[in-house]
GROMACS .gro file of C-alpha atoms in nm:
model
  341
    1MET     CA    1  10.143  14.500   9.640
    2MET     CA    2  10.332  14.180   9.717
    3ILE     CA    3  10.613  14.211   9.972
    4PRO     CA    4  10.937  14.084   9.814
    5LEU     CA    5  11.036  13.763   9.988
    6ASN     CA    6  11.397  13.875  10.037
    7LEU     CA    7  11.297  14.178  10.245
    8PRO     CA    8  11.202  14.182  10.614
    9PRO     CA    9  10.829  14.205  10.690
   10LEU     CA   10  10.675  14.547  10.739
   11ALA     CA   11  10.709  14.683  11.089
   12LEU     CA   12  10.389  14.650  11.292
   13PRO     CA   13  10.278  14.858  11.591
   14ALA     CA   14  10.390  14.708  11.920
   15ASP     CA   15  10.034  14.620  12.020
   16HIS     CA   16   9.942  14.467  11.680
   17VAL     CA   17   9.834  14.104  11.662
   18ALA     CA   18  10.125  13.893  11.536
   19VAL     CA   19  10.073  13.804  11.169
   20LYS     CA   20  10.271  13.655  10.885
   21ALA     CA   21  10.190  13.725  10.523
   22GLY     CA   22  10.339  13.758  10.176
   23ARG     CA   23  10.429  13.396  10.108
   24VAL     CA   24  10.313  13.176   9.820
   25GLY     CA   25  10.214  12.817   9.888
   26VAL     CA   26  10.141  12.501   9.690
   27LEU     CA   27   9.925  12.230   9.846
   28LEU     CA   28   9.939  11.891   9.672
   29VAL     CA   29   9.627  11.688   9.746
   30ASN     CA   30   9.573  11.318   9.686
   31LEU     CA   31   9.293  11.082   9.785
   32GLY     CA   32   9.422  10.943  10.114
   33SER     CA   33   9.469  10.614  10.294
   34PRO     CA   34   9.393  10.430  10.617
   35ASP     CA   35   9.647  10.495  10.891
   36ALA     CA   36   9.728  10.124  10.912
   37PRO     CA   37   9.654   9.805  10.718
   38ASP     CA   38   9.408   9.680  10.977
   39VAL     CA   39   9.031   9.650  10.992
   40PRO     CA   40   8.953   9.941  11.232
   41ALA     CA   41   9.166  10.188  11.035
   42VAL     CA   42   9.025  10.074  10.702
   43ARG     CA   43   8.669  10.095  10.837
   44ARG     CA   44   8.725  10.456  10.950
   45PHE     CA   45   8.876  10.550  10.615
   46LEU     CA   46   8.606  10.384  10.405
   47GLY     CA   47   8.336  10.535  10.624
   48GLU     CA   48   8.459  10.885  10.544
   49PHE     CA   49   8.538  10.816  10.179
   50LEU     CA   50   8.212  10.641  10.096
   51SER     CA   51   8.004  10.903  10.278
   52ASP     CA   52   8.116  11.174  10.035
   53LYS     CA   53   7.818  11.268   9.819
   54ARG     CA   54   8.054  11.340   9.530
   55VAL     CA   55   8.178  10.980   9.545
   56ILE     CA   56   7.847  10.802   9.602
   57GLU     CA   57   7.567  10.986   9.425
   58ILE     CA   58   7.286  10.797   9.595
   59PRO     CA   59   7.047  10.974   9.835
   60ALA     CA   60   7.184  10.946  10.188
   61PHE     CA   61   6.863  10.796  10.328
   62LEU     CA   62   6.912  10.502  10.090
   63TRP     CA   63   7.290  10.476  10.097
   64GLN     CA   64   7.381  10.520  10.464
   65PRO     CA   65   7.198  10.206  10.587
   66ILE     CA   66   7.368  10.001  10.315
   67LEU     CA   67   7.705  10.154  10.400
   68ASN     CA   68   7.686  10.117  10.777
   69LEU     CA   69   7.499   9.787  10.805
   70LEU     CA   70   7.653   9.597  10.516
   71ILE     CA   71   7.961   9.744  10.347
   72LEU     CA   72   8.148   9.863  10.656
   73ASN     CA   73   8.091   9.526  10.821
   74ILE     CA   74   8.227   9.323  10.530
   75ARG     CA   75   8.459   9.516  10.302
   76PRO     CA   76   8.720   9.637  10.558
   77ARG     CA   77   8.842   9.281  10.617
   78THR     CA   78   8.926   9.224  10.250
   79ALA     CA   79   9.058   9.575  10.201
   80ALA     CA   80   9.284   9.553  10.508
   81ALA     CA   81   9.437   9.230  10.378
   82ASN     CA   82   9.497   9.393  10.041
   83TYR     CA   83   9.657   9.700  10.199
   84ALA     CA   84   9.890   9.471  10.394
   85LYS     CA   85  10.020   9.329  10.065
   86VAL     CA   86  10.147   9.668   9.946
   87TRP     CA   87  10.220   9.852  10.275
   88LEU     CA   88  10.568  10.004  10.285
   89PRO     CA   89  10.793  10.037  10.592
   90GLU     CA   90  10.723  10.412  10.586
   91GLY     CA   91  10.347  10.368  10.552
   92SER     CA   92  10.082  10.351  10.284
   93PRO     CA   93  10.226  10.383   9.930
   94ILE     CA   94  10.005  10.677   9.831
   95THR     CA   95  10.108  10.862  10.148
   96VAL     CA   96  10.477  10.786  10.103
   97TYR     CA   97  10.486  10.890   9.737
   98THR     CA   98  10.276  11.204   9.786
   99ARG     CA   99  10.505  11.317  10.069
  100GLN     CA  100  10.808  11.248   9.848
  101GLN     CA  101  10.652  11.451   9.567
  102ALA     CA  102  10.598  11.748   9.798
  103GLU     CA  103  10.953  11.727   9.932
  104ALA     CA  104  11.101  11.700   9.583
  105LEU     CA  105  10.889  11.988   9.452
  106GLN     CA  106  11.000  12.203   9.747
  107LEU     CA  107  11.363  12.147   9.649
  108ARG     CA  108  11.288  12.235   9.287
  109LEU     CA  109  11.089  12.551   9.360
  110GLY     CA  110  11.316  12.677   9.636
  111GLN     CA  111  11.235  12.897   9.931
  112ALA     CA  112  11.023  13.139   9.729
  113VAL     CA  113  10.738  12.887   9.761
  114GLN     CA  114  10.617  12.675  10.053
  115VAL     CA  115  10.511  12.329   9.936
  116ASP     CA  116  10.287  12.113  10.152
  117TRP     CA  117  10.068  11.808  10.100
  118ALA     CA  118   9.732  11.684  10.221
  119MET     CA  119   9.483  11.402  10.175
  120ARG     CA  120   9.115  11.441  10.094
  121TYR     CA  121   9.022  11.159  10.332
  122GLY     CA  122   9.190  11.033  10.646
  123THR     CA  123   9.490  11.181  10.822
  124ARG     CA  124   9.654  11.509  10.715
  125SER     CA  125   9.339  11.684  10.605
  126ILE     CA  126   9.305  11.973  10.363
  127GLY     CA  127   9.174  12.198  10.640
  128GLU     CA  128   9.464  12.118  10.870
  129ARG     CA  129   9.722  12.201  10.605
  130LEU     CA  130   9.550  12.515  10.473
  131GLU     CA  131   9.537  12.655  10.825
  132ALA     CA  132   9.901  12.566  10.887
  133MET     CA  133  10.006  12.734  10.562
  134MET     CA  134   9.814  13.050  10.649
  135LYS     CA  135   9.981  13.060  10.991
  136SER     CA  136  10.321  13.036  10.823
  137GLY     CA  137  10.241  13.339  10.606
  138CYS     CA  138  10.099  13.186  10.285
  139ASP     CA  139   9.825  13.426  10.177
  140ARG     CA  140   9.831  13.294   9.818
  141ILE     CA  141   9.791  12.917   9.777
  142LEU     CA  142   9.778  12.696   9.470
  143LEU     CA  143   9.551  12.400   9.546
  144ALA     CA  144   9.680  12.110   9.336
  145PRO     CA  145   9.453  11.803   9.313
  146MET     CA  146   9.680  11.523   9.198
  147TYR     CA  147   9.436  11.386   8.943
  148PRO     CA  148   9.537  11.431   8.577
  149GLN     CA  149   9.182  11.374   8.450
  150TYR     CA  150   8.895  11.573   8.600
  151SER     CA  151   8.606  11.407   8.780
  152GLY     CA  152   8.349  11.534   9.022
  153ALA     CA  153   8.444  11.246   9.253
  154THR     CA  154   8.809  11.356   9.270
  155ASN     CA  155   8.899  11.712   9.167
  156ALA     CA  156   8.563  11.862   9.261
  157THR     CA  157   8.552  11.713   9.609
  158VAL     CA  158   8.898  11.857   9.680
  159VAL     CA  159   8.772  12.204   9.588
  160ASP     CA  160   8.451  12.144   9.788
  161GLU     CA  161   8.650  12.060  10.100
  162ALA     CA  162   8.887  12.355  10.058
  163SER     CA  163   8.586  12.586  10.015
  164ARG     CA  164   8.422  12.445  10.326
  165VAL     CA  165   8.737  12.518  10.524
  166LEU     CA  166   8.765  12.870  10.385
  167MET     CA  167   8.408  12.947  10.493
  168ALA     CA  168   8.523  12.931  10.855
  169MET     CA  169   8.828  13.155  10.801
  170ARG     CA  170   8.810  13.525  10.878
  171TRP     CA  171   9.128  13.590  10.675
  172GLN     CA  172   9.114  13.372  10.367
  173PRO     CA  173   9.410  13.313  10.136
  174ALA     CA  174   9.380  13.387   9.767
  175LEU     CA  175   9.323  13.044   9.614
  176ARG     CA  176   9.399  12.904   9.271
  177THR     CA  177   9.328  12.549   9.157
  178LEU     CA  178   9.558  12.345   8.935
  179PRO     CA  179   9.355  12.248   8.626
  180PRO     CA  180   9.339  11.885   8.512
  181TYR     CA  181   9.649  11.814   8.305
  182TYR     CA  182   9.538  11.506   8.110
  183ASP     CA  183   9.652  11.647   7.774
  184ASN     CA  184   9.926  11.880   7.893
  185PRO     CA  185  10.229  11.827   7.665
  186ASP     CA  186  10.461  11.806   7.968
  187HIS     CA  187  10.243  11.535   8.120
  188ILE     CA  188  10.221  11.332   7.800
  189ALA     CA  189  10.596  11.363   7.745
  190ALA     CA  190  10.663  11.250   8.104
  191LEU     CA  191  10.429  10.951   8.071
  192ALA     CA  192  10.587  10.851   7.741
  193GLN     CA  193  10.940  10.877   7.881
  194SER     CA  194  10.841  10.679   8.190
  195VAL     CA  195  10.694  10.404   7.971
  196ARG     CA  196  11.004  10.399   7.748
  197ASP     CA  197  11.227  10.369   8.054
  198GLY     CA  198  11.010  10.089   8.188
  199LEU     CA  199  11.009   9.900   7.859
  200ALA     CA  200  11.386   9.929   7.830
  201SER     CA  201  11.422   9.738   8.158
  202LEU     CA  202  11.211   9.441   8.043
  203ASP     CA  203  11.342   9.115   7.905
  204PHE     CA  204  11.053   9.093   7.658
  205THR     CA  205  10.883   9.320   7.403
  206PRO     CA  206  10.512   9.376   7.476
  207ASP     CA  207  10.254   9.320   7.205
  208LEU     CA  208  10.039   9.591   7.359
  209ILE     CA  209  10.048   9.871   7.617
  210VAL     CA  210   9.737   9.857   7.837
  211THR     CA  211   9.639  10.174   8.021
  212SER     CA  212   9.420  10.120   8.325
  213PHE     CA  213   9.230  10.422   8.456
  214HIS     CA  214   9.019  10.421   8.769
  215GLY     CA  215   8.659  10.347   8.679
  216MET     CA  216   8.354  10.567   8.728
  217PRO     CA  217   7.987  10.476   8.698
  218GLN     CA  218   7.854  10.510   8.343
  219SER     CA  219   7.593  10.749   8.484
  220THR     CA  220   7.863  11.009   8.553
  221LEU     CA  221   7.934  11.036   8.180
  222ALA     CA  222   7.566  11.085   8.103
  223ALA     CA  223   7.551  11.351   8.376
  224GLY     CA  224   7.825  11.555   8.208
  225ASP     CA  225   8.143  11.445   8.386
  226PRO     CA  226   8.435  11.486   8.138
  227TYR     CA  227   8.644  11.210   8.296
  228HIS     CA  228   8.581  10.942   8.032
  229CYS     CA  229   8.672  11.170   7.743
  230GLN     CA  230   8.984  11.298   7.917
  231CYS     CA  231   9.105  10.944   7.989
  232ARG     CA  232   9.050  10.853   7.626
  233LYS     CA  233   9.247  11.156   7.513
  234THR     CA  234   9.537  11.076   7.748
  235GLY     CA  235   9.550  10.726   7.604
  236ARG     CA  236   9.539  10.852   7.246
  237LEU     CA  237   9.811  11.110   7.303
  238LEU     CA  238  10.029  10.855   7.481
  239GLN     CA  239   9.991  10.616   7.188
  240ASP     CA  240  10.093  10.893   6.946
  241ALA     CA  241  10.394  10.985   7.160
  242LEU     CA  242  10.511  10.625   7.192
  243GLY     CA  243  10.433  10.511   6.839
  244LEU     CA  244  10.307  10.186   6.997
  245PRO     CA  245   9.958  10.034   7.027
  246VAL     CA  246   9.781  10.146   7.345
  247ARG     CA  247   9.447  10.023   7.476
  248VAL     CA  248   9.241  10.222   7.730
  249THR     CA  249   9.062  10.030   8.005
  250PHE     CA  250   8.890  10.109   8.336
  251GLN     CA  251   8.936   9.930   8.670
  252SER     CA  252   8.793   9.921   9.024
  253ARG     CA  253   8.422   9.899   8.951
  254PHE     CA  254   8.198   9.861   9.254
  255GLY     CA  255   7.840   9.744   9.292
  256ARG     CA  256   7.594   9.628   9.028
  257ALA     CA  257   7.565   9.944   8.820
  258GLU     CA  258   7.729   9.967   8.479
  259TRP     CA  259   8.067  10.142   8.486
  260LEU     CA  260   8.286  10.290   8.216
  261LYS     CA  261   8.403  10.026   7.969
  262PRO     CA  262   8.604   9.834   7.870
  263TYR     CA  263   8.679   9.689   8.211
  264THR     CA  264   9.045   9.621   8.285
  265ASP     CA  265   8.990   9.275   8.433
  266ASP     CA  266   8.773   9.161   8.141
  267THR     CA  267   9.032   9.292   7.897
  268LEU     CA  268   9.317   9.107   8.068
  269LEU     CA  269   9.120   8.784   8.051
  270ALA     CA  270   9.033   8.834   7.683
  271LEU     CA  271   9.370   8.945   7.543
  272PRO     CA  272   9.539   8.601   7.532
  273LYS     CA  273   9.244   8.471   7.329
  274GLU     CA  274   9.312   8.755   7.082
  275GLY     CA  275   9.672   8.639   7.048
  276VAL     CA  276   9.811   8.913   7.272
  277LYS     CA  277  10.040   8.719   7.506
  278LYS     CA  278  10.285   8.988   7.619
  279ILE     CA  279  10.169   9.316   7.773
  280ALA     CA  280  10.285   9.609   7.982
  281VAL     CA  281  10.029   9.791   8.196
  282VAL     CA  282  10.050  10.154   8.305
  283CYS     CA  283   9.805  10.361   8.511
  284PRO     CA  284   9.820  10.720   8.378
  285GLY     CA  285   9.520  10.834   8.581
  286PHE     CA  286   9.716  10.799   8.906
  287ALA     CA  287   9.985  11.050   9.002
  288ALA     CA  288  10.118  10.810   9.265
  289ASP     CA  289  10.106  10.435   9.312
  290CYS     CA  290   9.847  10.312   9.558
  291LEU     CA  291   9.634  10.011   9.650
  292GLU     CA  292   9.450  10.020   9.317
  293THR     CA  293   9.766  10.013   9.108
  294LEU     CA  294   9.991   9.792   9.318
  295GLU     CA  295   9.746   9.529   9.438
  296GLU     CA  296   9.458   9.539   9.190
  297VAL     CA  297   9.666   9.577   8.873
  298ALA     CA  298  10.024   9.468   8.945
  299MET     CA  299   9.918   9.164   9.151
  300GLU     CA  300   9.561   9.062   9.069
  301GLY     CA  301   9.584   9.179   8.710
  302ARG     CA  302   9.905   8.986   8.654
  303ASP     CA  303   9.750   8.667   8.791
  304GLU     CA  304   9.439   8.706   8.576
  305PHE     CA  305   9.636   8.764   8.258
  306LEU     CA  306   9.879   8.475   8.310
  307GLU     CA  307   9.604   8.234   8.414
  308ALA     CA  308   9.411   8.330   8.098
  309GLY     CA  309   9.705   8.223   7.881
  310GLY     CA  310   9.932   8.526   7.873
  311SER     CA  311  10.306   8.463   7.881
  312ASP     CA  312  10.458   8.795   7.995
  313PHE     CA  313  10.316   9.074   8.210
  314ALA     CA  314  10.484   9.390   8.336
  315TYR     CA  315  10.342   9.666   8.551
  316LEU     CA  316  10.509  10.004   8.487
  317PRO     CA  317  10.500  10.230   8.796
  318CYS     CA  318  10.328  10.566   8.814
  319LEU     CA  319  10.537  10.882   8.785
  320ASN     CA  320  10.555  10.908   9.166
  321ALA     CA  321  10.854  11.124   9.270
  322SER     CA  322  11.075  11.018   8.979
  323ASP     CA  323  11.293  11.282   8.814
  324THR     CA  324  11.074  11.258   8.505
  325GLY     CA  325  10.756  11.305   8.704
  326MET     CA  326  10.893  11.586   8.917
  327ALA     CA  327  11.021  11.782   8.616
  328MET     CA  328  10.667  11.764   8.477
  329LEU     CA  329  10.509  11.870   8.804
  330GLU     CA  330  10.753  12.158   8.843
  331ALA     CA  331  10.665  12.281   8.494
  332ILE     CA  332  10.287  12.271   8.528
  333VAL     CA  333  10.286  12.411   8.882
  334GLY     CA  334  10.530  12.683   8.782
  335ARG     CA  335  10.298  12.803   8.509
  336GLU     CA  336  10.004  12.824   8.749
  337LEU     CA  337  10.211  13.040   8.986
  338ALA     CA  338  10.267  13.303   8.717
  339GLY     CA  339  10.204  13.650   8.852
  340TRP     CA  340  10.256  13.541   9.211
  341LEU     CA  341  10.634  13.495   9.178
   0.00000   0.00000   0.00000
C-alpha cells in the first residue's frame, strides 16, 4: 500500500539501511545536445548519437568505419558552426527549454510529484537521473519521452536506455512510459492555439501553414514504424482545428537513401512557383525548439523560401515551456499518473 505523502515515513530498526520510498516521479526525456558549440563537444555528441543502433540501422561493421573515419572528421565543423548560431546564454536551446518544462511542470504538479529531466545522449543521462530519483525516494516513475509521434529512433531508444539502466539496479522502480500523444486532443488544441497566437502577431496573412517534421528513412515505414502515419494524422488534425490549409513535410534527411517525403527544403523551393508567396512554418514533431527547428527551418528554410521567390516567411516556435504547452503537458502527464496519486 502506498504511504501517504503527508505522513512521516515508517519507522525503521536502528540498524536498518537508510532508505527512502513512497514518492512518485516524472522524468522528461529529450534527445540531447553537445555541451558547447565547438568541434570537440559536437564530435563527442555525434559519436554517441550516431552509434545508436536504433538511429542508424546499418550493421556496425559497415557503419562504424564510415562514422569514425569520415563523418566524425567532417560533420562536427559544420554542426558546431550551426549550433553557435542558435546557442543561448544559458546553453543549448533544447537543454534550456527542456529544463524550463521540467521546472514549470514541477510547479503545476506540486510536491506530490518529483519532476526531473534527462537527455538520451550527452550530459544529464537517463541513468544518472533515474538513480538520483530512486535515491530521493521515487519508487514509481513515469518515463516521458518528449516526442509526440512514436519512432523506434526516438521513443524506443529512450525505453531501451531506461531498461538497460534498470538491469543493473537491485531495487527497481515501477516504471510507466508516456505514450505518444500525436493525436491527443489536448496536444492538438495546444498546437492550434499556439499557431493562432503566432499568426496574430504577424503583419501578414499566410497563404499556407507548413508543418515540418523530422525526417526518417523511407525504410523505417516499410519496416513497420508508425511515425509517418502519426505525423500525417497530427497535420490533418491541426488543419481541422485551425480551419486553414496545412501541408505536411519532412526535414533533416541524411545520406543518399530515400527519406520520408515530401522534403521540407524541396517544398519551400517549390511553393513560390505554385503561387504560394506567404507562409508560416511550425514544427509539431518537436516538443522544444532545437538546432533542427531554429537553424535548419527558421534560418535556412527562410533563406530558401525567400530566394525562391517567396515574399513573407514566419517561423512559429514550438510549445516549449509556454503556458499553452505546459497546460497540455500537465493534462497528459496527470492522466498517466492515475492510480499513483
